[in-house]
mmCIF file of C-alpha atoms in Angstrom:
data_model
loop_
_atom_site.group_PDB
_atom_site.id
_atom_site.type_symbol
_atom_site.label_atom_id
_atom_site.label_comp_id
_atom_site.label_asym_id
_atom_site.label_seq_id
_atom_site.Cartn_x
_atom_site.Cartn_y
_atom_site.Cartn_z
ATOM 1 C CA MET A 225 0.000 0.000 0.000
ATOM 2 C CA LEU A 226 1.118 3.592 -0.733
ATOM 3 C CA PHE A 227 1.030 6.243 1.980
ATOM 4 C CA ILE A 228 1.288 9.915 1.009
ATOM 5 C CA ASN A 229 2.204 12.591 3.518
ATOM 6 C CA ALA A 230 -0.445 15.327 3.442
ATOM 7 C CA ASP A 231 2.188 17.917 4.445
ATOM 8 C CA SER A 232 4.606 17.005 1.673
ATOM 9 C CA ASP A 233 6.003 19.384 -0.939
ATOM 10 C CA PHE A 234 3.264 18.123 -3.264
ATOM 11 C CA LEU A 235 1.070 20.814 -1.652
ATOM 12 C CA GLY A 236 3.730 23.493 -1.991
ATOM 13 C CA SER A 237 3.425 27.193 -2.569
ATOM 14 C CA GLY A 238 1.848 26.701 -5.993
ATOM 15 C CA TYR A 239 -1.475 26.094 -4.232
ATOM 16 C CA GLY A 240 -3.315 28.440 -1.894
ATOM 17 C CA ILE A 241 -4.919 27.556 1.407
ATOM 18 C CA SER A 242 -8.282 26.901 -0.214
ATOM 19 C CA GLN A 243 -6.685 24.511 -2.761
ATOM 20 C CA SER A 244 -4.898 22.677 0.076
ATOM 21 C CA SER A 245 -8.131 22.215 1.988
ATOM 22 C CA ARG A 246 -9.812 20.711 -1.052
ATOM 23 C CA LEU A 247 -6.898 18.333 -1.601
ATOM 24 C CA SER A 248 -6.874 17.193 2.029
ATOM 25 C CA SER A 249 -9.894 14.915 1.690
ATOM 26 C CA SER A 250 -8.477 13.346 -1.480
ATOM 27 C CA VAL A 251 -5.084 12.854 0.147
ATOM 28 C CA SER A 252 -6.666 11.173 3.161
ATOM 29 C CA ALA A 253 -8.449 8.794 0.858
ATOM 30 C CA MET A 254 -5.233 8.025 -0.942
ATOM 31 C CA ARG A 255 -3.676 6.710 2.252
ATOM 32 C CA VAL A 256 -5.784 3.538 1.897
ATOM 33 C CA LEU A 257 -5.587 3.213 -1.883
ATOM 34 C CA ASN A 258 -3.440 0.648 -3.584
ATOM 35 C CA THR A 259 -0.644 1.866 -5.802
ATOM 36 C CA GLY A 260 -1.278 2.137 -9.486
ATOM 37 C CA SER A 261 -4.090 3.656 -11.503
ATOM 38 C CA ASP A 262 -6.308 4.336 -8.453
ATOM 39 C CA VAL A 263 -3.774 6.753 -7.016
ATOM 40 C CA GLU A 264 -3.212 8.432 -10.351
ATOM 41 C CA GLU A 265 -6.936 8.924 -10.839
ATOM 42 C CA ALA A 266 -7.371 10.340 -7.331
ATOM 43 C CA VAL A 267 -4.548 12.822 -7.842
ATOM 44 C CA ALA A 268 -5.864 13.839 -11.255
ATOM 45 C CA ASP A 269 -9.378 14.219 -9.891
ATOM 46 C CA ALA A 270 -8.155 16.473 -7.076
ATOM 47 C CA LEU A 271 -6.171 18.657 -9.454
ATOM 48 C CA LYS A 272 -9.144 19.117 -11.788
ATOM 49 C CA LYS A 273 -11.001 21.103 -9.137
ATOM 50 C CA PRO A 274 -10.370 24.800 -9.915
ATOM 51 C CA ALA A 275 -8.925 27.080 -7.279
ATOM 52 C CA ARG A 276 -11.465 29.529 -5.921
ATOM 53 C CA ARG A 277 -11.055 32.965 -7.446
ATOM 54 C CA ARG A 278 -10.098 35.819 -5.164
ATOM 55 C CA TYR A 279 -13.171 37.713 -6.319
ATOM 56 C CA GLU A 280 -16.084 35.344 -7.015
ATOM 57 C CA THR A 281 -19.742 35.945 -7.756
ATOM 58 C CA TYR A 282 -22.155 34.964 -5.022
ATOM 59 C CA GLY A 283 -23.571 31.436 -5.337
ATOM 60 C CA MET A 284 -20.767 30.256 -7.672
ATOM 61 C CA TYR A 285 -18.651 28.352 -5.156
ATOM 62 C CA SER A 286 -17.705 24.876 -6.408
ATOM 63 C CA ASP A 287 -17.449 23.126 -3.012
ATOM 64 C CA ASP A 288 -20.511 21.703 -1.336
ATOM 65 C CA ASP A 289 -19.072 22.560 2.056
ATOM 66 C CA ALA A 290 -19.046 26.260 1.057
ATOM 67 C CA ASN A 291 -22.816 26.453 0.646
ATOM 68 C CA SER A 292 -23.292 27.930 4.082
ATOM 69 C CA ASP A 293 -20.678 30.604 3.323
ATOM 70 C CA ALA A 294 -22.379 31.449 0.042
ATOM 71 C CA SER A 295 -25.747 31.676 1.778
ATOM 72 C CA SER A 296 -24.259 33.971 4.395
ATOM 73 C CA ALA A 297 -22.693 36.127 1.706
ATOM 74 C CA CYS A 298 -26.026 36.428 -0.117
ATOM 75 C CA SER A 299 -27.725 37.468 3.091
ATOM 76 C CA GLU A 300 -25.027 40.032 3.737
ATOM 77 C CA ARG A 301 -25.324 41.346 0.186
ATOM 78 C CA SER A 302 -29.084 41.779 0.607
ATOM 79 C CA TYR A 303 -28.584 43.487 3.954
ATOM 80 C CA SER A 304 -25.911 45.766 2.522
ATOM 81 C CA SER A 305 -28.133 46.774 -0.411
ATOM 82 C CA ARG A 306 -30.936 47.713 1.967
ATOM 83 C CA ASN A 307 -28.670 49.691 4.259
ATOM 84 C CA GLY A 308 -26.451 51.378 1.695
ATOM 85 C CA SER A 309 -23.184 49.927 2.982
ATOM 86 C CA ILE A 310 -20.443 48.456 0.810
ATOM 87 C CA PRO A 311 -20.717 44.640 0.474
ATOM 88 C CA THR A 312 -17.991 42.525 2.048
ATOM 89 C CA TYR A 313 -16.663 41.324 -1.276
ATOM 90 C CA MET A 314 -16.049 44.960 -2.241
ATOM 91 C CA ARG A 315 -14.230 45.696 0.994
ATOM 92 C CA GLN A 316 -11.993 42.655 0.775
ATOM 93 C CA THR A 317 -10.637 43.122 -2.718
ATOM 94 C CA GLU A 318 -9.428 45.672 -5.206
ATOM 95 C CA ASP A 319 -10.380 43.713 -8.264
ATOM 96 C CA VAL A 320 -10.798 46.704 -10.570
ATOM 97 C CA ALA A 321 -11.705 44.571 -13.569
ATOM 98 C CA GLU A 322 -14.711 43.138 -11.768
ATOM 99 C CA VAL A 323 -15.732 46.578 -10.512
ATOM 100 C CA LEU A 324 -15.653 47.906 -14.070
ATOM 101 C CA ASN A 325 -17.621 44.892 -15.293
ATOM 102 C CA ARG A 326 -20.332 45.692 -12.781
ATOM 103 C CA CYS A 327 -20.329 49.361 -13.778
ATOM 104 C CA ALA A 328 -20.897 48.269 -17.379
ATOM 105 C CA SER A 329 -23.639 45.785 -16.497
ATOM 106 C CA SER A 330 -27.079 45.990 -18.078
ATOM 107 C CA ASN A 331 -28.557 45.429 -14.616
ATOM 108 C CA TRP A 332 -29.022 48.709 -12.740
ATOM 109 C CA SER A 333 -28.377 47.211 -9.287
ATOM 110 C CA GLU A 334 -25.056 45.784 -10.474
ATOM 111 C CA ARG A 335 -24.103 49.156 -11.969
ATOM 112 C CA LYS A 336 -24.875 50.747 -8.616
ATOM 113 C CA GLU A 337 -22.784 48.157 -6.763
ATOM 114 C CA GLY A 338 -19.949 48.734 -9.212
ATOM 115 C CA LEU A 339 -20.054 52.455 -8.491
ATOM 116 C CA MET A 340 -20.018 51.737 -4.757
ATOM 117 C CA GLY A 341 -16.937 49.580 -5.199
ATOM 118 C CA LEU A 342 -15.295 52.218 -7.366
ATOM 119 C CA GLN A 343 -15.995 54.893 -4.748
ATOM 120 C CA SER A 344 -14.291 52.715 -2.149
ATOM 121 C CA LEU A 345 -11.217 52.254 -4.343
ATOM 122 C CA LEU A 346 -10.964 55.954 -5.178
ATOM 123 C CA LYS A 347 -11.418 57.083 -1.580
ATOM 124 C CA ASN A 348 -8.523 54.775 -0.698
ATOM 125 C CA GLN A 349 -6.449 56.518 -3.392
ATOM 126 C CA ARG A 350 -6.325 53.398 -5.567
ATOM 127 C CA THR A 351 -5.131 54.851 -8.885
ATOM 128 C CA LEU A 352 -6.145 53.220 -12.138
ATOM 129 C CA SER A 353 -3.877 52.115 -14.951
ATOM 130 C CA ARG A 354 -4.045 53.711 -18.398
ATOM 131 C CA VAL A 355 -6.098 50.800 -19.740
ATOM 132 C CA GLU A 356 -8.475 50.926 -16.764
ATOM 133 C CA LEU A 357 -8.847 54.692 -17.161
ATOM 134 C CA LYS A 358 -9.696 54.353 -20.838
ATOM 135 C CA ARG A 359 -12.382 51.785 -20.137
ATOM 136 C CA LEU A 360 -13.827 53.731 -17.216
ATOM 137 C CA CYS A 361 -14.038 56.919 -19.300
ATOM 138 C CA GLU A 362 -15.984 54.971 -21.914
ATOM 139 C CA ILE A 363 -18.329 53.608 -19.240
ATOM 140 C CA PHE A 364 -18.784 57.044 -17.655
ATOM 141 C CA THR A 365 -19.519 58.627 -21.047
ATOM 142 C CA ARG A 366 -22.466 56.238 -21.368
ATOM 143 C CA MET A 367 -23.513 56.801 -17.760
ATOM 144 C CA PHE A 368 -24.283 60.460 -18.482
ATOM 145 C CA ALA A 369 -27.398 59.026 -20.128
ATOM 146 C CA ASP A 370 -28.122 56.310 -17.552
ATOM 147 C CA PRO A 371 -31.908 55.883 -17.340
ATOM 148 C CA HIS A 372 -31.984 54.833 -13.687
ATOM 149 C CA SER A 373 -32.125 57.752 -11.276
ATOM 150 C CA LYS A 374 -30.364 55.945 -8.403
ATOM 151 C CA VAL A 375 -27.489 54.913 -10.648
ATOM 152 C CA PHE A 376 -27.160 58.392 -12.158
ATOM 153 C CA SER A 377 -27.173 60.015 -8.721
ATOM 154 C CA MET A 378 -24.406 57.711 -7.468
ATOM 155 C CA PHE A 379 -22.531 58.191 -10.737
ATOM 156 C CA LEU A 380 -22.347 61.944 -10.084
ATOM 157 C CA GLU A 381 -20.949 61.332 -6.590
ATOM 158 C CA THR A 382 -18.383 58.857 -7.939
ATOM 159 C CA LEU A 383 -17.468 61.264 -10.737
ATOM 160 C CA VAL A 384 -16.335 63.861 -8.202
ATOM 161 C CA ASP A 385 -14.030 61.322 -6.512
ATOM 162 C CA PHE A 386 -12.760 60.222 -9.921
ATOM 163 C CA ILE A 387 -11.841 63.807 -10.856
ATOM 164 C CA HIS A 388 -10.085 64.401 -7.532
ATOM 165 C CA VAL A 389 -7.872 61.317 -7.935
ATOM 166 C CA HIS A 390 -7.224 61.380 -11.697
ATOM 167 C CA LYS A 391 -7.532 65.012 -12.809
ATOM 168 C CA GLU A 392 -3.989 64.944 -14.209
ATOM 169 C CA ASP A 393 -4.928 62.028 -16.470
ATOM 170 C CA LEU A 394 -8.294 63.248 -17.756
ATOM 171 C CA GLN A 395 -7.482 66.241 -19.940
ATOM 172 C CA ASP A 396 -8.221 64.265 -23.111
ATOM 173 C CA TRP A 397 -11.672 63.459 -21.677
ATOM 174 C CA LEU A 398 -12.377 67.000 -20.470
ATOM 175 C CA PHE A 399 -14.462 68.004 -23.494
ATOM 176 C CA VAL A 400 -16.875 65.111 -22.880
ATOM 177 C CA LEU A 401 -16.910 65.704 -19.117
ATOM 178 C CA LEU A 402 -17.567 69.437 -19.273
ATOM 179 C CA THR A 403 -20.074 69.502 -22.124
ATOM 180 C CA GLN A 404 -22.090 66.548 -20.834
ATOM 181 C CA LEU A 405 -22.380 68.105 -17.372
ATOM 182 C CA LEU A 406 -23.518 71.402 -18.906
ATOM 183 C CA LYS A 407 -26.124 69.615 -20.993
ATOM 184 C CA LYS A 408 -27.430 67.889 -17.861
ATOM 185 C CA MET A 409 -28.184 71.300 -16.366
ATOM 186 C CA GLY A 410 -31.137 71.402 -18.768
ATOM 187 C CA ALA A 411 -32.458 67.954 -17.870
ATOM 188 C CA ASP A 412 -35.570 67.359 -15.799
ATOM 189 C CA LEU A 413 -33.862 66.246 -12.594
ATOM 190 C CA LEU A 414 -34.723 66.254 -8.904
ATOM 191 C CA GLY A 415 -33.325 69.214 -7.011
ATOM 192 C CA SER A 416 -30.911 66.988 -5.095
ATOM 193 C CA VAL A 417 -29.571 65.476 -8.312
ATOM 194 C CA GLN A 418 -29.325 68.907 -9.943
ATOM 195 C CA ALA A 419 -27.195 70.010 -6.993
ATOM 196 C CA LYS A 420 -24.855 67.067 -7.618
ATOM 197 C CA VAL A 421 -24.484 68.094 -11.265
ATOM 198 C CA GLN A 422 -23.600 71.609 -10.130
ATOM 199 C CA LYS A 423 -21.065 70.258 -7.641
ATOM 200 C CA ALA A 424 -19.434 68.174 -10.364
ATOM 201 C CA LEU A 425 -19.221 71.300 -12.537
ATOM 202 C CA ASP A 426 -17.642 73.283 -9.696
ATOM 203 C CA VAL A 427 -15.080 70.529 -9.064
ATOM 204 C CA THR A 428 -14.324 70.384 -12.797
ATOM 205 C CA ARG A 429 -13.706 74.142 -12.945
ATOM 206 C CA GLU A 430 -11.331 73.934 -9.981
ATOM 207 C CA SER A 431 -9.456 70.843 -11.199
ATOM 208 C CA PHE A 432 -8.385 71.556 -14.779
ATOM 209 C CA PRO A 433 -6.302 74.266 -16.474
ATOM 210 C CA HIS A 434 -8.411 77.371 -17.041
ATOM 211 C CA ASP A 435 -7.130 78.011 -20.556
ATOM 212 C CA LEU A 436 -8.005 74.460 -21.611
ATOM 213 C CA GLN A 437 -11.516 74.837 -20.205
ATOM 214 C CA PHE A 438 -11.935 78.200 -21.920
ATOM 215 C CA ASN A 439 -10.918 76.788 -25.301
ATOM 216 C CA ILE A 440 -13.381 73.911 -24.890
ATOM 217 C CA LEU A 441 -16.190 76.316 -23.982
ATOM 218 C CA MET A 442 -15.469 78.503 -26.995
ATOM 219 C CA ARG A 443 -15.580 75.444 -29.249
ATOM 220 C CA PHE A 444 -18.759 74.201 -27.561
ATOM 221 C CA THR A 445 -20.424 77.586 -28.024
ATOM 222 C CA VAL A 446 -19.582 77.688 -31.737
ATOM 223 C CA ASP A 447 -20.405 74.041 -32.527
ATOM 224 C CA GLN A 448 -23.849 74.077 -34.178
ATOM 225 C CA THR A 449 -24.348 70.389 -33.422
ATOM 226 C CA GLN A 450 -23.732 70.885 -29.685
ATOM 227 C CA THR A 451 -25.008 74.325 -28.715
ATOM 228 C CA PRO A 452 -28.668 74.484 -27.659
ATOM 229 C CA ASN A 453 -30.952 76.299 -30.072
ATOM 230 C CA LEU A 454 -33.844 78.334 -28.769
ATOM 231 C CA LYS A 455 -35.778 78.020 -32.031
ATOM 232 C CA VAL A 456 -37.805 74.963 -31.138
ATOM 233 C CA GLY A 457 -41.281 75.837 -32.360
ATOM 234 C CA THR A 458 -44.113 75.425 -29.891
ATOM 235 C CA ASN A 459 -42.466 72.809 -27.697
ATOM 236 C CA THR A 460 -42.284 74.864 -24.509
ATOM 237 C CA ASP A 461 -40.619 72.152 -22.409
ATOM 238 C CA HIS A 462 -37.866 71.700 -24.985
ATOM 239 C CA MET A 463 -37.377 75.459 -25.179
ATOM 240 C CA PHE A 464 -37.045 75.702 -21.392
ATOM 241 C CA SER A 465 -34.505 72.874 -21.337
ATOM 242 C CA ASN A 466 -32.334 74.474 -24.019
ATOM 243 C CA THR A 467 -32.598 77.906 -22.415
ATOM 244 C CA THR A 468 -31.389 76.430 -19.128
ATOM 245 C CA VAL A 469 -28.397 74.814 -20.820
ATOM 246 C CA LYS A 470 -27.496 78.059 -22.553
ATOM 247 C CA VAL A 471 -27.645 79.972 -19.276
ATOM 248 C CA ALA A 472 -25.519 77.270 -17.613
ATOM 249 C CA ILE A 473 -22.850 77.617 -20.312
ATOM 250 C CA LEU A 474 -22.761 81.391 -19.989
ATOM 251 C CA LYS A 475 -22.614 81.348 -16.196
ATOM 252 C CA TYR A 476 -19.809 78.811 -16.295
ATOM 253 C CA ILE A 477 -17.812 81.026 -18.679
ATOM 254 C CA GLU A 478 -18.424 84.072 -16.487
ATOM 255 C CA THR A 479 -17.261 82.315 -13.321
ATOM 256 C CA LEU A 480 -14.266 80.827 -15.134
ATOM 257 C CA ALA A 481 -13.258 84.258 -16.475
ATOM 258 C CA LEU A 482 -13.126 85.582 -12.909
ATOM 259 C CA GLN A 483 -10.545 82.894 -12.078
ATOM 260 C CA MET A 484 -8.481 83.129 -15.283
ATOM 261 C CA ASP A 485 -5.279 85.097 -15.757
ATOM 262 C CA ALA A 486 -5.136 87.638 -18.585
ATOM 263 C CA PRO A 487 -2.828 85.489 -20.786
ATOM 264 C CA ASP A 488 -5.391 82.657 -20.646
ATOM 265 C CA PHE A 489 -7.628 84.704 -22.942
ATOM 266 C CA VAL A 490 -6.467 84.131 -26.520
ATOM 267 C CA ASN A 491 -7.799 86.157 -29.452
ATOM 268 C CA SER A 492 -8.212 83.179 -31.784
ATOM 269 C CA SER A 493 -10.629 82.712 -34.671
ATOM 270 C CA GLU A 494 -12.668 80.291 -32.549
ATOM 271 C CA THR A 495 -12.861 82.800 -29.719
ATOM 272 C CA ARG A 496 -14.004 85.517 -32.129
ATOM 273 C CA LEU A 497 -16.761 83.266 -33.450
ATOM 274 C CA ALA A 498 -17.854 82.380 -29.922
ATOM 275 C CA VAL A 499 -17.881 86.026 -28.799
ATOM 276 C CA SER A 500 -19.928 86.923 -31.894
ATOM 277 C CA ARG A 501 -22.520 84.344 -30.918
ATOM 278 C CA ILE A 502 -22.570 85.558 -27.306
ATOM 279 C CA ILE A 503 -23.133 89.114 -28.577
ATOM 280 C CA THR A 504 -26.218 87.896 -30.466
ATOM 281 C CA TRP A 505 -27.462 86.250 -27.262
ATOM 282 C CA THR A 506 -27.435 89.656 -25.509
ATOM 283 C CA THR A 507 -30.531 90.522 -27.566
ATOM 284 C CA GLU A 508 -32.236 87.113 -27.302
ATOM 285 C CA PRO A 509 -35.963 87.969 -27.395
ATOM 286 C CA LYS A 510 -37.209 84.720 -25.822
ATOM 287 C CA SER A 511 -35.267 84.727 -22.561
ATOM 288 C CA SER A 512 -34.230 87.551 -20.276
ATOM 289 C CA ASP A 513 -32.017 85.081 -18.370
ATOM 290 C CA VAL A 514 -30.018 84.406 -21.528
ATOM 291 C CA ARG A 515 -29.698 88.142 -22.259
ATOM 292 C CA LYS A 516 -28.437 88.926 -18.761
ATOM 293 C CA ALA A 517 -26.017 85.980 -18.689
ATOM 294 C CA ALA A 518 -24.586 86.880 -22.117
ATOM 295 C CA GLN A 519 -24.072 90.500 -21.081
ATOM 296 C CA ALA A 520 -22.302 89.370 -17.902
ATOM 297 C CA VAL A 521 -19.924 87.172 -19.955
ATOM 298 C CA LEU A 522 -18.937 90.030 -22.268
ATOM 299 C CA ILE A 523 -18.237 92.285 -19.306
ATOM 300 C CA SER A 524 -16.180 89.614 -17.516
ATOM 301 C CA LEU A 525 -14.077 88.925 -20.645
ATOM 302 C CA PHE A 526 -13.529 92.656 -21.138
ATOM 303 C CA GLN A 527 -12.334 92.972 -17.545
ATOM 304 C CA LEU A 528 -10.156 89.856 -17.823
ATOM 305 C CA ASN A 529 -7.987 91.224 -20.620
ATOM 306 C CA THR A 530 -9.169 94.643 -21.792
ATOM 307 C CA PRO A 531 -6.537 95.253 -24.529
ATOM 308 C CA GLU A 532 -6.911 91.798 -26.063
ATOM 309 C CA PHE A 533 -10.714 91.829 -25.885
ATOM 310 C CA THR A 534 -10.801 95.304 -27.438
ATOM 311 C CA MET A 535 -8.620 94.064 -30.313
ATOM 312 C CA LEU A 536 -10.968 91.125 -30.744
ATOM 313 C CA LEU A 537 -13.980 93.426 -31.015
ATOM 314 C CA GLY A 538 -12.150 95.532 -33.593
ATOM 315 C CA ALA A 539 -11.820 92.469 -35.838
ATOM 316 C CA LEU A 540 -15.562 91.712 -35.796
ATOM 317 C CA PRO A 541 -18.142 92.987 -38.306
ATOM 318 C CA LYS A 542 -19.520 96.429 -37.426
ATOM 319 C CA THR A 543 -22.910 95.050 -36.358
ATOM 320 C CA PHE A 544 -21.279 92.969 -33.613
ATOM 321 C CA GLN A 545 -18.934 95.811 -32.660
ATOM 322 C CA ASP A 546 -21.838 98.217 -32.181
ATOM 323 C CA GLY A 547 -23.799 95.815 -29.993
ATOM 324 C CA ALA A 548 -20.879 95.018 -27.710
ATOM 325 C CA THR A 549 -19.597 98.611 -27.604
ATOM 326 C CA LYS A 550 -22.916 99.976 -26.435
ATOM 327 C CA LEU A 551 -23.137 97.354 -23.692
ATOM 328 C CA LEU A 552 -19.585 97.920 -22.452
ATOM 329 C CA GLN A 553 -19.863 101.716 -22.567
ATOM 330 C CA ASN A 554 -22.977 101.522 -20.388
ATOM 331 C CA HIS A 555 -21.131 99.223 -17.993
ATOM 332 C CA LEU A 556 -18.132 101.575 -17.766
ATOM 333 C CA ARG A 557 -20.371 104.567 -17.314
ATOM 334 C CA ASN A 558 -22.365 102.910 -14.541
ATOM 335 C CA SER A 559 -19.235 101.664 -12.789
ATOM 336 C CA GLY A 560 -17.402 104.973 -13.195
ATOM 337 C CA ASN A 561 -14.404 103.283 -14.849
ATOM 338 C CA THR A 562 -14.357 104.967 -18.248
ATOM 339 C CA ALA A 563 -10.572 105.152 -17.992
ATOM 340 C CA GLN A 564 -10.430 101.379 -18.501
ATOM 341 C CA ALA A 565 -11.101 101.673 -22.240
ATOM 342 C CA PRO A 566 -7.813 101.948 -24.158
ATOM 343 C CA THR A 567 -7.191 104.958 -26.361
ATOM 344 C CA GLY A 568 -8.313 104.349 -29.942
ATOM 345 C CA SER A 569 -10.537 101.422 -29.017
ATOM 346 C CA PRO A 570 -14.086 101.062 -30.383
ATOM 347 C CA LEU A 571 -15.250 101.839 -26.873
#
């Protein structure tokens, strides 16, 4: 008869604790087996059992003796979902691939769990690799249109953490991030969710280079396929939504201009086109909010870099020059700062 030592090198470091425990019963049986094919079959049978993955879906354990553990895990998962806490399997691992898989799931509850796991990783300063970042940006781009309110609300919270940790790596994604958030300002959202959108916008403004944001906003303002159009016929709800987005864009530009340095303002062809459009918005007949916001943007850009902005106005057609000049002259007169206008300027 052949006796095999259960503590031999056969169960060396190549196998984890869970693999060893599964082999133990087979090894014990082998102590009473005759040599020959019986032993070989027992060894082969033991090795065919796959090692338990570090991160495994509930209810997928292969061992019968793990059923009670799986049941306990399911109960804990249900309890965690009801109470808003992070499930144990999320706390015990940093399996980013599985987290991203859940975020991309077609099931809303799995997407929510994925976001919870991602929040946990980000709050622990777990940085993502370039490949992981690329995939997550693709997932997040789709999540801007997530139909489930609970998922979208948690997405906005997670987005803020994502920006805080990876702002240096997200400049290529900034156009999508900024424009999608601005578009969401016109969506029919609960007040609490709207506040989360605004917070994400504020964090975005504070996290990325001002000149890069300004260039994106100028391009967004000029892009006919992106910029909201107030000419929407009799659809009042659609008109309100687009008006809100337009006001959000203008207010963002105004606030950004207050934080920019003068050299950040560049008199480019795209900027001239964007300023021309903003000048037309100062006389928008359908919305006083748009008119006021557009006027505030022109004043803030003039104050940001008066010589450069004055040169920009001088390069515009006379119709645009006249509209902006009248507005800025009234502003200077009311503020008592007529000396701000450079000599020889259209002002």
